[in-house]
Coordinates of C-alpha atoms and ligand atoms in Angstrom, one line a residue:
X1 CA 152.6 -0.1 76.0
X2 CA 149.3 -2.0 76.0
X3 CA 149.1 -5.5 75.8
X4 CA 146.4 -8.1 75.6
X5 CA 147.9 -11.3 77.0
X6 CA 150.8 -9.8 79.3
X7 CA 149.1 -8.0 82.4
X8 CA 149.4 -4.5 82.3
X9 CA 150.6 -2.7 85.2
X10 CA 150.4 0.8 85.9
X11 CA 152.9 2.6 88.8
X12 CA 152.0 5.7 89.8
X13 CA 154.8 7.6 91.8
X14 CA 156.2 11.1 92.0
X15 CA 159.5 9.1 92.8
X16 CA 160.9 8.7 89.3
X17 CA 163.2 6.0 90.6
X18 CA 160.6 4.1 92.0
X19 CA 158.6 4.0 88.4
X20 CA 161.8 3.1 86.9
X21 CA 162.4 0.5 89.2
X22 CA 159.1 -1.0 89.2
X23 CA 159.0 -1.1 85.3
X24 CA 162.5 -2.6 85.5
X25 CA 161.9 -5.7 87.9
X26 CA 158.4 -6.4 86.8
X27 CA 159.0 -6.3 83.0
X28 CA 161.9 -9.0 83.7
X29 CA 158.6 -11.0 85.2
X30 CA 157.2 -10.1 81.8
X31 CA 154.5 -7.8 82.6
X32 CA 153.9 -4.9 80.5
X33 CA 154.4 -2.0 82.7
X34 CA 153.5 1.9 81.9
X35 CA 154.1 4.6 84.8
X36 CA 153.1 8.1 85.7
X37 CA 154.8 10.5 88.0
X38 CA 151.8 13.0 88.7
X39 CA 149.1 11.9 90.5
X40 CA 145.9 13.3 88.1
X41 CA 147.8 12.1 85.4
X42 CA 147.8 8.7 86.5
X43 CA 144.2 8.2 87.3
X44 CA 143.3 9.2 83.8
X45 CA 145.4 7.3 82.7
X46 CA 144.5 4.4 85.0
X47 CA 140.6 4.8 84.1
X48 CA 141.4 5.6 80.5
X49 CA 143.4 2.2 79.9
X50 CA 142.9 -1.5 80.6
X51 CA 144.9 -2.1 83.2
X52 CA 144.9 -5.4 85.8
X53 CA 146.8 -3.7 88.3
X54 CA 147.9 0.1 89.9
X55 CA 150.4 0.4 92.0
X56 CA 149.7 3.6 93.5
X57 CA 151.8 5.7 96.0
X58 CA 149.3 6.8 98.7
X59 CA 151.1 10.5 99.6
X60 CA 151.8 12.4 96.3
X61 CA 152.2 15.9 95.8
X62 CA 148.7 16.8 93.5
X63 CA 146.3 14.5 94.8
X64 CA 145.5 12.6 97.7
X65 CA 146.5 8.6 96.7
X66 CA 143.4 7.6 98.8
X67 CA 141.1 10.1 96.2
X68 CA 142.4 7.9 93.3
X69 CA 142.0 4.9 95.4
X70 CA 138.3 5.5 95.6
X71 CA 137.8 7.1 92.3
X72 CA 139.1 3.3 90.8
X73 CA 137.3 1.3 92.5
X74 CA 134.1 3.0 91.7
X75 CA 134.9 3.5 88.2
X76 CA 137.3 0.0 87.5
X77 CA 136.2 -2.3 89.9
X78 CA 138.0 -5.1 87.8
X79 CA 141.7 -3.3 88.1
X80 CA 143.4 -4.1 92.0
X81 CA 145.1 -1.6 93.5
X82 CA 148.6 -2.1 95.4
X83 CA 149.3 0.5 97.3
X84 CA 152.8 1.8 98.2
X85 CA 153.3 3.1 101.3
X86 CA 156.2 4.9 103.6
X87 CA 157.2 3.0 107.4
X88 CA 155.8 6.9 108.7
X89 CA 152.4 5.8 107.0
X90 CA 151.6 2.2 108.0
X91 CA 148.2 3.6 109.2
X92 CA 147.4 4.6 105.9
X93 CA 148.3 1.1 104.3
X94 CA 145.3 0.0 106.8
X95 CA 142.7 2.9 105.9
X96 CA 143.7 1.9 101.9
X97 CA 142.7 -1.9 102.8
X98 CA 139.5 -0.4 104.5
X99 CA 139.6 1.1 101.2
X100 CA 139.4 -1.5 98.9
X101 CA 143.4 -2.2 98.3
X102 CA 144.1 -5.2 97.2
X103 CA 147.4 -5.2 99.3
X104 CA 150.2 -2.4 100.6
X105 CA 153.7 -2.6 100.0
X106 CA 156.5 -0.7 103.1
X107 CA 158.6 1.3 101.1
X108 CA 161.8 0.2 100.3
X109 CA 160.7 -3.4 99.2
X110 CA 162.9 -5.6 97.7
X111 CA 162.3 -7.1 94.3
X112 CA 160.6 -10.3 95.7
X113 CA 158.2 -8.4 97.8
X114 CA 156.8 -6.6 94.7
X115 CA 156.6 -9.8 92.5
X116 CA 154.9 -11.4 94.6
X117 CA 152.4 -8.9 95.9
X118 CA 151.9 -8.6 91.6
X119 CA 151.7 -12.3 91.1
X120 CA 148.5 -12.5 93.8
X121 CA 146.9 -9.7 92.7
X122 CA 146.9 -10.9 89.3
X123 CA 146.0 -14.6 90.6
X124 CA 143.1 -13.3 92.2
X125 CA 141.7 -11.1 89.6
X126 CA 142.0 -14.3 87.1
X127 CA 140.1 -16.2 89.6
X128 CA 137.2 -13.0 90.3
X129 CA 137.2 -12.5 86.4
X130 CA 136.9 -16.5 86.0
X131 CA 133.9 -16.5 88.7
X132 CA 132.0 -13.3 86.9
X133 CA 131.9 -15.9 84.2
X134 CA 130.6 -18.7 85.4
X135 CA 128.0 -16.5 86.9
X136 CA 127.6 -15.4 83.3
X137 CA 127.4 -18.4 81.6
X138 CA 124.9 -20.1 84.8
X139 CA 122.5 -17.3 83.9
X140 CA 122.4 -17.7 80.0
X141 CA 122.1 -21.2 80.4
X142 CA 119.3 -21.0 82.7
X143 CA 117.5 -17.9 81.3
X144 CA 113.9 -19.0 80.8
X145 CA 114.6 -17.8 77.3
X146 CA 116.9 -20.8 76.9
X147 CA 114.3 -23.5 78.5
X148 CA 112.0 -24.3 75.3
X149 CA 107.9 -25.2 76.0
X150 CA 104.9 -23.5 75.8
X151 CA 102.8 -26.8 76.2
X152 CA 100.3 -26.1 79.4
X153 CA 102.0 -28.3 81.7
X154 CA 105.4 -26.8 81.3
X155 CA 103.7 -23.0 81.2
X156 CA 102.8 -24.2 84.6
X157 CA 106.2 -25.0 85.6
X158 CA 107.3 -21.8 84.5
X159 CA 104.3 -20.4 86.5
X160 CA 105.3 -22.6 89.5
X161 CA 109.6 -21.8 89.4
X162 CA 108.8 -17.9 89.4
X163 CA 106.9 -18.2 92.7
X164 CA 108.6 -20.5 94.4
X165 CA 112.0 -18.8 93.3
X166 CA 111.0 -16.0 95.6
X167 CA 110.8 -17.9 98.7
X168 CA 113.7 -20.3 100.8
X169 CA 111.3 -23.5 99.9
X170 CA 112.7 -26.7 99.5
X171 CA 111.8 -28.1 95.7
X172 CA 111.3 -31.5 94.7
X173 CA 111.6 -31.6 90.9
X174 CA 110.6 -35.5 89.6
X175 CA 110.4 -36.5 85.9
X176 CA 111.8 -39.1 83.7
X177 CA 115.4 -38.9 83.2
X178 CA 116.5 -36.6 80.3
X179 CA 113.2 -34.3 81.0
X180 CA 115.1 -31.6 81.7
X181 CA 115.2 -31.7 85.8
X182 CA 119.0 -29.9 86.0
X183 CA 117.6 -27.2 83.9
X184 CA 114.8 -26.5 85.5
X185 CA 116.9 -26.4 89.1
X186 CA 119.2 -23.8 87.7
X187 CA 116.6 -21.7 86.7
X188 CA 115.3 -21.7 90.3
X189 CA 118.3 -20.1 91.6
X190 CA 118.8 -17.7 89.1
X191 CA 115.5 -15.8 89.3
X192 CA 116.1 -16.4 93.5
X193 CA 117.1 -13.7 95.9
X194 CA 120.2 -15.9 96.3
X195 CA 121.5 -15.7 92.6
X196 CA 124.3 -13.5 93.6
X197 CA 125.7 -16.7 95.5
X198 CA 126.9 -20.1 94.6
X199 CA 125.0 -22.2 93.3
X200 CA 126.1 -25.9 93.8
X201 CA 125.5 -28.9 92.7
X202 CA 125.8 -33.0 94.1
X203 CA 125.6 -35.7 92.2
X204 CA 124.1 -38.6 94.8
X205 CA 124.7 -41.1 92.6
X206 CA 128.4 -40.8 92.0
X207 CA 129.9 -40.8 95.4
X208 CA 129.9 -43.7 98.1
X209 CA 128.1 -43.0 101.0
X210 CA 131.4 -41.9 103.1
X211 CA 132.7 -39.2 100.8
X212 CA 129.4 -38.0 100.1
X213 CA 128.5 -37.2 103.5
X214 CA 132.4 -35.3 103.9
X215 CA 131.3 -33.4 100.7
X216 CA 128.3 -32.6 102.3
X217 CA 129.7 -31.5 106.0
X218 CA 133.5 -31.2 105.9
X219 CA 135.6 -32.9 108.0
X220 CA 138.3 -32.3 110.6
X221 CA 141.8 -33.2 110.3
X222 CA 142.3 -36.5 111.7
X223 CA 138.8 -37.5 111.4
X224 CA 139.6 -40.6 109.0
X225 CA 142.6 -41.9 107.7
X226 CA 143.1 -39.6 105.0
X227 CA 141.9 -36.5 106.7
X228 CA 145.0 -34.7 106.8
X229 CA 143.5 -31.3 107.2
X230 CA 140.2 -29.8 107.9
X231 CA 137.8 -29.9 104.5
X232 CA 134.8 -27.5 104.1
X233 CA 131.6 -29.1 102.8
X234 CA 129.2 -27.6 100.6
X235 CA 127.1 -26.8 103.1
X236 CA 129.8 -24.3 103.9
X237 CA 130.4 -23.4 100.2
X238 CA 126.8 -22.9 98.8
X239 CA 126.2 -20.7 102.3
X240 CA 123.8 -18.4 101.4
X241 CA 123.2 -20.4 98.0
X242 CA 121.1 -23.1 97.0
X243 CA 122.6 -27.1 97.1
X244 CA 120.9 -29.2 94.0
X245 CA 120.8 -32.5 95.4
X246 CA 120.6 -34.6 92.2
X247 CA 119.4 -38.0 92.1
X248 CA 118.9 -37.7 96.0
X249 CA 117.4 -41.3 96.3
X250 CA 121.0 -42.4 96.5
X251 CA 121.4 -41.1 99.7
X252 CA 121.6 -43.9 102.3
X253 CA 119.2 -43.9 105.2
X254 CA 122.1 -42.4 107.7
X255 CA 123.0 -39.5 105.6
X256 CA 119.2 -39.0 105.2
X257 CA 118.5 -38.5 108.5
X258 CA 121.9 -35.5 108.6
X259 CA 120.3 -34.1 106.0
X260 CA 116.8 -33.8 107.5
X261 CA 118.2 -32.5 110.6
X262 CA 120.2 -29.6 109.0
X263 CA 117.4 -28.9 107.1
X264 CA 115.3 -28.7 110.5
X265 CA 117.8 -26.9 112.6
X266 CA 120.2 -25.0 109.9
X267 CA 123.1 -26.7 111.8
X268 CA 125.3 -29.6 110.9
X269 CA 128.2 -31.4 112.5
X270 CA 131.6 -31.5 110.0
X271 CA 132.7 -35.1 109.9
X272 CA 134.6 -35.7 113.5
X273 CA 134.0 -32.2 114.9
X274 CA 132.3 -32.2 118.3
X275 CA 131.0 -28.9 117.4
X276 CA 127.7 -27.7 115.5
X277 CA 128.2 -25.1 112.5
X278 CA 124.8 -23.0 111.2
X279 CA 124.2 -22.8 107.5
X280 CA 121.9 -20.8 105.4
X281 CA 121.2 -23.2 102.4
X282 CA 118.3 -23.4 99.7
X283 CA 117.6 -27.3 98.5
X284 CA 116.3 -28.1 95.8
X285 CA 116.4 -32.0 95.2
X286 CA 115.6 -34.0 91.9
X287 CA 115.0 -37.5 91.1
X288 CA 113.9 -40.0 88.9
X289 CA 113.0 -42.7 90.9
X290 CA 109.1 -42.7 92.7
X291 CA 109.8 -41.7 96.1
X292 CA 107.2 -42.8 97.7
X293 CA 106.9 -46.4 96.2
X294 CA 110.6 -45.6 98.2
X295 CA 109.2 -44.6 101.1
X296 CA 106.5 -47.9 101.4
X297 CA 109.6 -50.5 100.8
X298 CA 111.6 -48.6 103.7
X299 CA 114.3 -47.4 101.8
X300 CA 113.4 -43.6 101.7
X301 CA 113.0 -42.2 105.3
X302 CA 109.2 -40.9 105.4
X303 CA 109.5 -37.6 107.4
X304 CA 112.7 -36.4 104.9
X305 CA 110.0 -37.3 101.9
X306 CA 107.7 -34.9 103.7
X307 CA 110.2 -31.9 104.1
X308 CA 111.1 -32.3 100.6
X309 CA 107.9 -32.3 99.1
X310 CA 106.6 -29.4 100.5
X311 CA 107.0 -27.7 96.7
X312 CA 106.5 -30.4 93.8
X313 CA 107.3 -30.2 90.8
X314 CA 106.7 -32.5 88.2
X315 CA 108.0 -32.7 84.7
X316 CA 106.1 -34.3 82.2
X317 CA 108.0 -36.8 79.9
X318 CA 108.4 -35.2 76.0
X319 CA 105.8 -37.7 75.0
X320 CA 103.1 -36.2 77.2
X321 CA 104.0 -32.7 75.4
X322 CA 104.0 -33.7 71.7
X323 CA 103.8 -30.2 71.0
X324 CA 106.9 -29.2 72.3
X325 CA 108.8 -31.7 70.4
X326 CA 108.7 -29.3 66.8
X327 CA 109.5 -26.2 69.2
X328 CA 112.3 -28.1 70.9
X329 CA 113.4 -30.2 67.5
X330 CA 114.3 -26.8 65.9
X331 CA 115.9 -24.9 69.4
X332 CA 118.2 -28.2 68.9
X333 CA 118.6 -27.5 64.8
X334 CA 119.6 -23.7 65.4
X335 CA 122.0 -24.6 67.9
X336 CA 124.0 -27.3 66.3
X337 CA 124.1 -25.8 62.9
X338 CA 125.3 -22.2 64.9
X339 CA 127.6 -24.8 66.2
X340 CA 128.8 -26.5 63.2
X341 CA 128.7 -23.2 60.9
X342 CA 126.5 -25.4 58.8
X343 CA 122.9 -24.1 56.8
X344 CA 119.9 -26.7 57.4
X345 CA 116.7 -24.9 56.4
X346 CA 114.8 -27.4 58.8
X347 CA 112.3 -30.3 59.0
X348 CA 109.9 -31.6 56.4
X349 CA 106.7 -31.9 57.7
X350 CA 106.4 -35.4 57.4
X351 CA 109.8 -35.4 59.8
X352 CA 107.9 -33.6 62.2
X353 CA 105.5 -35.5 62.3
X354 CA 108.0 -39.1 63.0
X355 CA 109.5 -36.8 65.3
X356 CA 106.3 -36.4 67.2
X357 CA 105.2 -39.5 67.3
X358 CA 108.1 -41.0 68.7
X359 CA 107.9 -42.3 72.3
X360 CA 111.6 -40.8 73.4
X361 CA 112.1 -42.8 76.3
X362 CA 115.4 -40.6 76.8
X363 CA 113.6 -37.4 76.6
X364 CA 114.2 -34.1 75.8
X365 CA 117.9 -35.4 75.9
X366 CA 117.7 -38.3 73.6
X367 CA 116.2 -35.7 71.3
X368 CA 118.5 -33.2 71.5
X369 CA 121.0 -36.5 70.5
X370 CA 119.2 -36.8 67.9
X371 CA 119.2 -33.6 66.0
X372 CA 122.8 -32.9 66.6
X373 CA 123.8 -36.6 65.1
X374 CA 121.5 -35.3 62.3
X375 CA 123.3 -31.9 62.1
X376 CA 126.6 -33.8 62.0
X377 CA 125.6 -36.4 59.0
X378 CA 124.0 -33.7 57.0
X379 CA 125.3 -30.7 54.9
X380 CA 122.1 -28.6 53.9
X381 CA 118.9 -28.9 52.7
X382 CA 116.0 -30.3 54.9
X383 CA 115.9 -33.2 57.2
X384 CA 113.0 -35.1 55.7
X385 CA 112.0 -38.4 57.0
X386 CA 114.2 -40.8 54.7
X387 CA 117.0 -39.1 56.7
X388 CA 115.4 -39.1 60.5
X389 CA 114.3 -42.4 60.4
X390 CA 117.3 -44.6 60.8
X391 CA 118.1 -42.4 63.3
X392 CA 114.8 -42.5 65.4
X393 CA 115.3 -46.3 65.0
X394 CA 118.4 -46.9 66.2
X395 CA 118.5 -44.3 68.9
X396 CA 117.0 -44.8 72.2
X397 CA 118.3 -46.5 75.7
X398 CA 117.6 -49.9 73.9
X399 CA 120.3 -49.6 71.7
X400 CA 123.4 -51.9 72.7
X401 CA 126.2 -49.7 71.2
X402 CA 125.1 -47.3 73.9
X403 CA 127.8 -46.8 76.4
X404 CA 125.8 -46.3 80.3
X405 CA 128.5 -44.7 81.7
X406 CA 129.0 -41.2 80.8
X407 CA 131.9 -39.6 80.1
X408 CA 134.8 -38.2 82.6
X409 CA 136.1 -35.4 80.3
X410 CA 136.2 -34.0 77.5
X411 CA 138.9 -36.4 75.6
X412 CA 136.6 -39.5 76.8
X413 CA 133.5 -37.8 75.4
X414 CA 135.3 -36.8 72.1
X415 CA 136.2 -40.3 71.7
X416 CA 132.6 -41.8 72.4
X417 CA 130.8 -39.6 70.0
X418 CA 133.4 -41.0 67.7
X419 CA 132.7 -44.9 68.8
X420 CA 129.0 -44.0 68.6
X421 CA 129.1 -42.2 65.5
X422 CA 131.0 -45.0 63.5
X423 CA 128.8 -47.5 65.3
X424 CA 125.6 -46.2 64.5
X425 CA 126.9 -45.0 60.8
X426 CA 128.1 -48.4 60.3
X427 CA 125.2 -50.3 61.1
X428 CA 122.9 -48.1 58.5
X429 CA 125.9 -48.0 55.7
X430 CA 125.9 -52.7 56.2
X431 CA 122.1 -52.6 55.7
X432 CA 122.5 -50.1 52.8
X433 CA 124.5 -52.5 51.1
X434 CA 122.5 -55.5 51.8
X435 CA 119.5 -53.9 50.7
X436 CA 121.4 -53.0 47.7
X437 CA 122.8 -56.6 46.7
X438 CA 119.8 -58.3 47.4
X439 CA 117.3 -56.0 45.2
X440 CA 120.2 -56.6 42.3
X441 CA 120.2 -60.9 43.2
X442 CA 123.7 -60.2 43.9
X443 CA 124.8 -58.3 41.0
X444 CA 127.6 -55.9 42.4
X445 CA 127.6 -53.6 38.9
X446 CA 123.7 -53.6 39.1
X447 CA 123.7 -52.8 42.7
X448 CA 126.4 -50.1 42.5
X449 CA 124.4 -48.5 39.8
X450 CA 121.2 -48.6 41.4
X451 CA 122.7 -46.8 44.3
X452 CA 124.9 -44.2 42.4
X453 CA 127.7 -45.8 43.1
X454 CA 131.0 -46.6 41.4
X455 CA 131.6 -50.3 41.1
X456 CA 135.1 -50.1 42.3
X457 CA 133.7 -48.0 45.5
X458 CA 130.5 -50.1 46.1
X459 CA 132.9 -53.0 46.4
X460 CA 136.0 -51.9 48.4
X461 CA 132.7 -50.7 51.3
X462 CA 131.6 -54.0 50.8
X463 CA 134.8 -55.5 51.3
X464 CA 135.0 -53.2 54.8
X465 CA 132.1 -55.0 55.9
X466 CA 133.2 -58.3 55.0
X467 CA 131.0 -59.0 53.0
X468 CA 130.3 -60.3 49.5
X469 CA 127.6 -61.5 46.8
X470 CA 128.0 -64.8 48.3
X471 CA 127.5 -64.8 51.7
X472 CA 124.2 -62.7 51.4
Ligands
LIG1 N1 112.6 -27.4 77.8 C1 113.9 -27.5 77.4 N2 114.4 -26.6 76.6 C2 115.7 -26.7 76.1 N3 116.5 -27.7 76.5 C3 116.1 -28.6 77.3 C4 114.8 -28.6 77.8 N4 114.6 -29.6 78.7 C5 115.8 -30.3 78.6 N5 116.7 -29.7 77.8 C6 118.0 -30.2 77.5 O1 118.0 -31.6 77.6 C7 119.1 -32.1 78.2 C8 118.7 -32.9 79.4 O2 118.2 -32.1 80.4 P1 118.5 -32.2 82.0 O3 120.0 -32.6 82.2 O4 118.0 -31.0 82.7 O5 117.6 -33.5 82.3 P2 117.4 -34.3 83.7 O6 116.0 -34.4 83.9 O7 118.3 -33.7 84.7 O8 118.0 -35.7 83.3 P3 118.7 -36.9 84.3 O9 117.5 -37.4 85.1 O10 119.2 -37.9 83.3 O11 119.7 -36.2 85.0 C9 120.0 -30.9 78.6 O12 120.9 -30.7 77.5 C10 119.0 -29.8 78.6 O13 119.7 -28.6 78.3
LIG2 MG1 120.0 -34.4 85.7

């Protein structure tokens, strides 16, 4: 039987003891398990089914087991195959690893043998599957399709990305913060020759210098107190990848100089080895800082500047591309309110227009903010300006209620949208009432009915504020 959340396991065996068996001990383990004791049969059945694993006997009487072997993996590359093999036939278990096997199990094998060959084959197809995607979701997100602009400058940078994508360049991508740097980075990589590989990325600014530079390398084991085995660094991981160095101006004037040298040589030393390692590894580095007002004070080491900036690219702040900010204000509406499930027609034009004339000192970022807080407080309709503007007022790096650090996980997050949204909400629904009471010369019936209100309601909110007709 087929199942969706158990793994299904298929044993193909012209032993009928060995398929009972199999299906015996493995559906204990809670596997769903289907078997087949001719050889043709079980590859159709194997390519016509969804199954995460065969367990194939490499000599049957109909068909070679390596022919099936090889028809699978062309045809289900996703399903690993374990193949079962005779002591006489050992050297087959190594041409079926040349093969492609996932693994080979020495007939007779006792009941722990098969779970756990099973239980790895299964881990590592969760992992593969897992990693196909990631890969998925790193090319949707940074699909040109997905980056919003068609202001000059940011044509330009679309221009600039597909040619420089081609080549092993370093980039240096500067802009404001929020301007959309990260994206921009990704989409480097994913229209590169290396797209196929990893594709990592370092926050400068979030490590101190020592960890950063194991991140970067590896260490040994023994190379600092807690070293208590050898570490790869992402110069290791990302091999044949690209490494987005964001916020790079963090980097300390020691680790600066390793990273000029690897990026001059394609070698690096792992934290306490005595021993060079070579690495293949596309940078692409981002900040928001003025590197060379860095460079002049002594705090950015000049000839790194240089190697880094052999391929600009500069990101206009929103405010420089007014005309984007319509394009981009909607991308943000249709994805929020496909988010939410919720039906906005759009913006008024008179919203558009606050919208673009609003300085956005947080960017692209701040305005994405900005719609989805707008998606969350509204139900349909459009978003005119009496709606935007407390928002466009409030918002901004300015605003005190603003938390700086940004959120660990997902719990953290959930709980500062909350702080924010009660914070924000709060502030407009005190100056609602204020504005209210003081039109009406503190009438609370007057001031309830001006506002559509009930009296009973208009006063228990006013009693949540504190506040009353007197202390106006
Ligand atoms: N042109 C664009 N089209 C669609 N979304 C964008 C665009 N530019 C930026 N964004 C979105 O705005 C947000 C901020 O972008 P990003 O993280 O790339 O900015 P950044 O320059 O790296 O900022 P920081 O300096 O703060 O790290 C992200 O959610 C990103 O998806
Ligand atoms: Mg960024």
């Amino acid at each position: 039987m087929m199942s969706i959340n158990q793994p299904n396991i298929l044993v193909i065996d012209d032993e009928a003891s060995i398929c009972k068996g199999c299906s015996l001990i493995l559906g204990e383990h809670n596997y769903s398990v289907s078997s087949r004791t001719k050889g043709k049969d079980g590859l159709r059945e194997a390519l016509a089914g969804q199954y995460d694993i065969v367990l194939l006997d490499i000599r049957l009487p109909d068909i070679d087991g390596m022919k099936i072997l090889a028809s699978l993996r062309e045809k289900k590359p996703q399903t690993q195959v374990i193949v079962m093999t005779g002591y006489s036939t050992v050297q087959n278990a190594v041409e079926a690893m040349k093969g492609g096997a996932f693994d080979y199990l020495a007939k007779p094998f006792t009941e722990d043998e098969i779970v756990l060959a099973v239980t790895k084959a299964i881990e590592d197809k969760r992992l593969r599957d897992e990693n196909i995607l990631l890969r998925k979701q790193l090319f949707e997100r940074f699909d040109f399709n997905n980056i919003v602009g068609e202001d000059p400058a940011i044509l330009e940078i679309f221009e600039r990305i597909k040619r420089v994508a081609a080549t092993d360049s370093t980039v240096l991508i500067t802009g404001e913060s929020g301007t959309g740097k990260e994206l921009f980075a990704g989409a480097i990589h994913v229209q590169s020759s290396r797209a196929a590989n990893r594709y990592v990325t370092l926050d400068c600014s979030t490590l101190s210098s020592s960890l950063l530079e194991s991140e970067l390398f590896g260490h040994v084991k023994g190379a600092f107190t807690d070293a208590t085995h050898d570490k790869k660094g992402i110069f290791n991981v990302a091999n044949h990848g690209t490494l987005f160095l964001d916020e790079l101006s963090n980097l300390n004037l020691e680790i600066q100089s390793k990273l000029l040298r690897v990026m001059e040589s394609g070698e690096y030393k792992p934290v306490g080895d005595s021993h060079t390692v070579k690495t293949d590894v596309r940078i692409i580095a981002a900040t928001n800082r003025d590197l060379a007002k860095l460079v002049a004070e002594g705090s950015f080491r000049e000839d790194l500047y240089y190697r880094l900036n052999v391929f600009p690219i500069r990101i206009p702040p929103l405010r420089e591309r007014k005309e984007d900010i319509p394009r981009l204000a909607y991308h943000f509406l249709r994805l929020f309110c496909k988010e939410t499930g919720k039906r906005i027609e759009g913006f008024s034009d008179d919203a558009l227009v606050l919208l673009m004339n609003h300085s956005w000192p947080g960017n692209v970022r701040q305005l994405r903010n900005t719609v989805e807080r707008l998606v969350i407080m509204t139900d349909h309709g459009f978003l005119n300006r009496d709606i935007l503007t407390p928002h466009i007022q409030i918002d901004g790096r300015s605003d005190p209620s603003a938390p700086n650090k940004v959120p660990e996980t997902w719990e953290e997050l959930k709980s500062v949208k909350k702080h924010l949204l009660e914070n924000i909400f709060g502030q407009m629904e005190e100056k609602f009432l204020v504005k209210a009471l003081t039109e009406c010369q503190g009438n609370i019936t007057h001031a309830a009915q001006k506002v559509g209100m009930q009296r009973s309601n208009f006063s228990a909110l006013l009693k949540r504020h504190g506040l009353s007709a007197d202390n106006l």
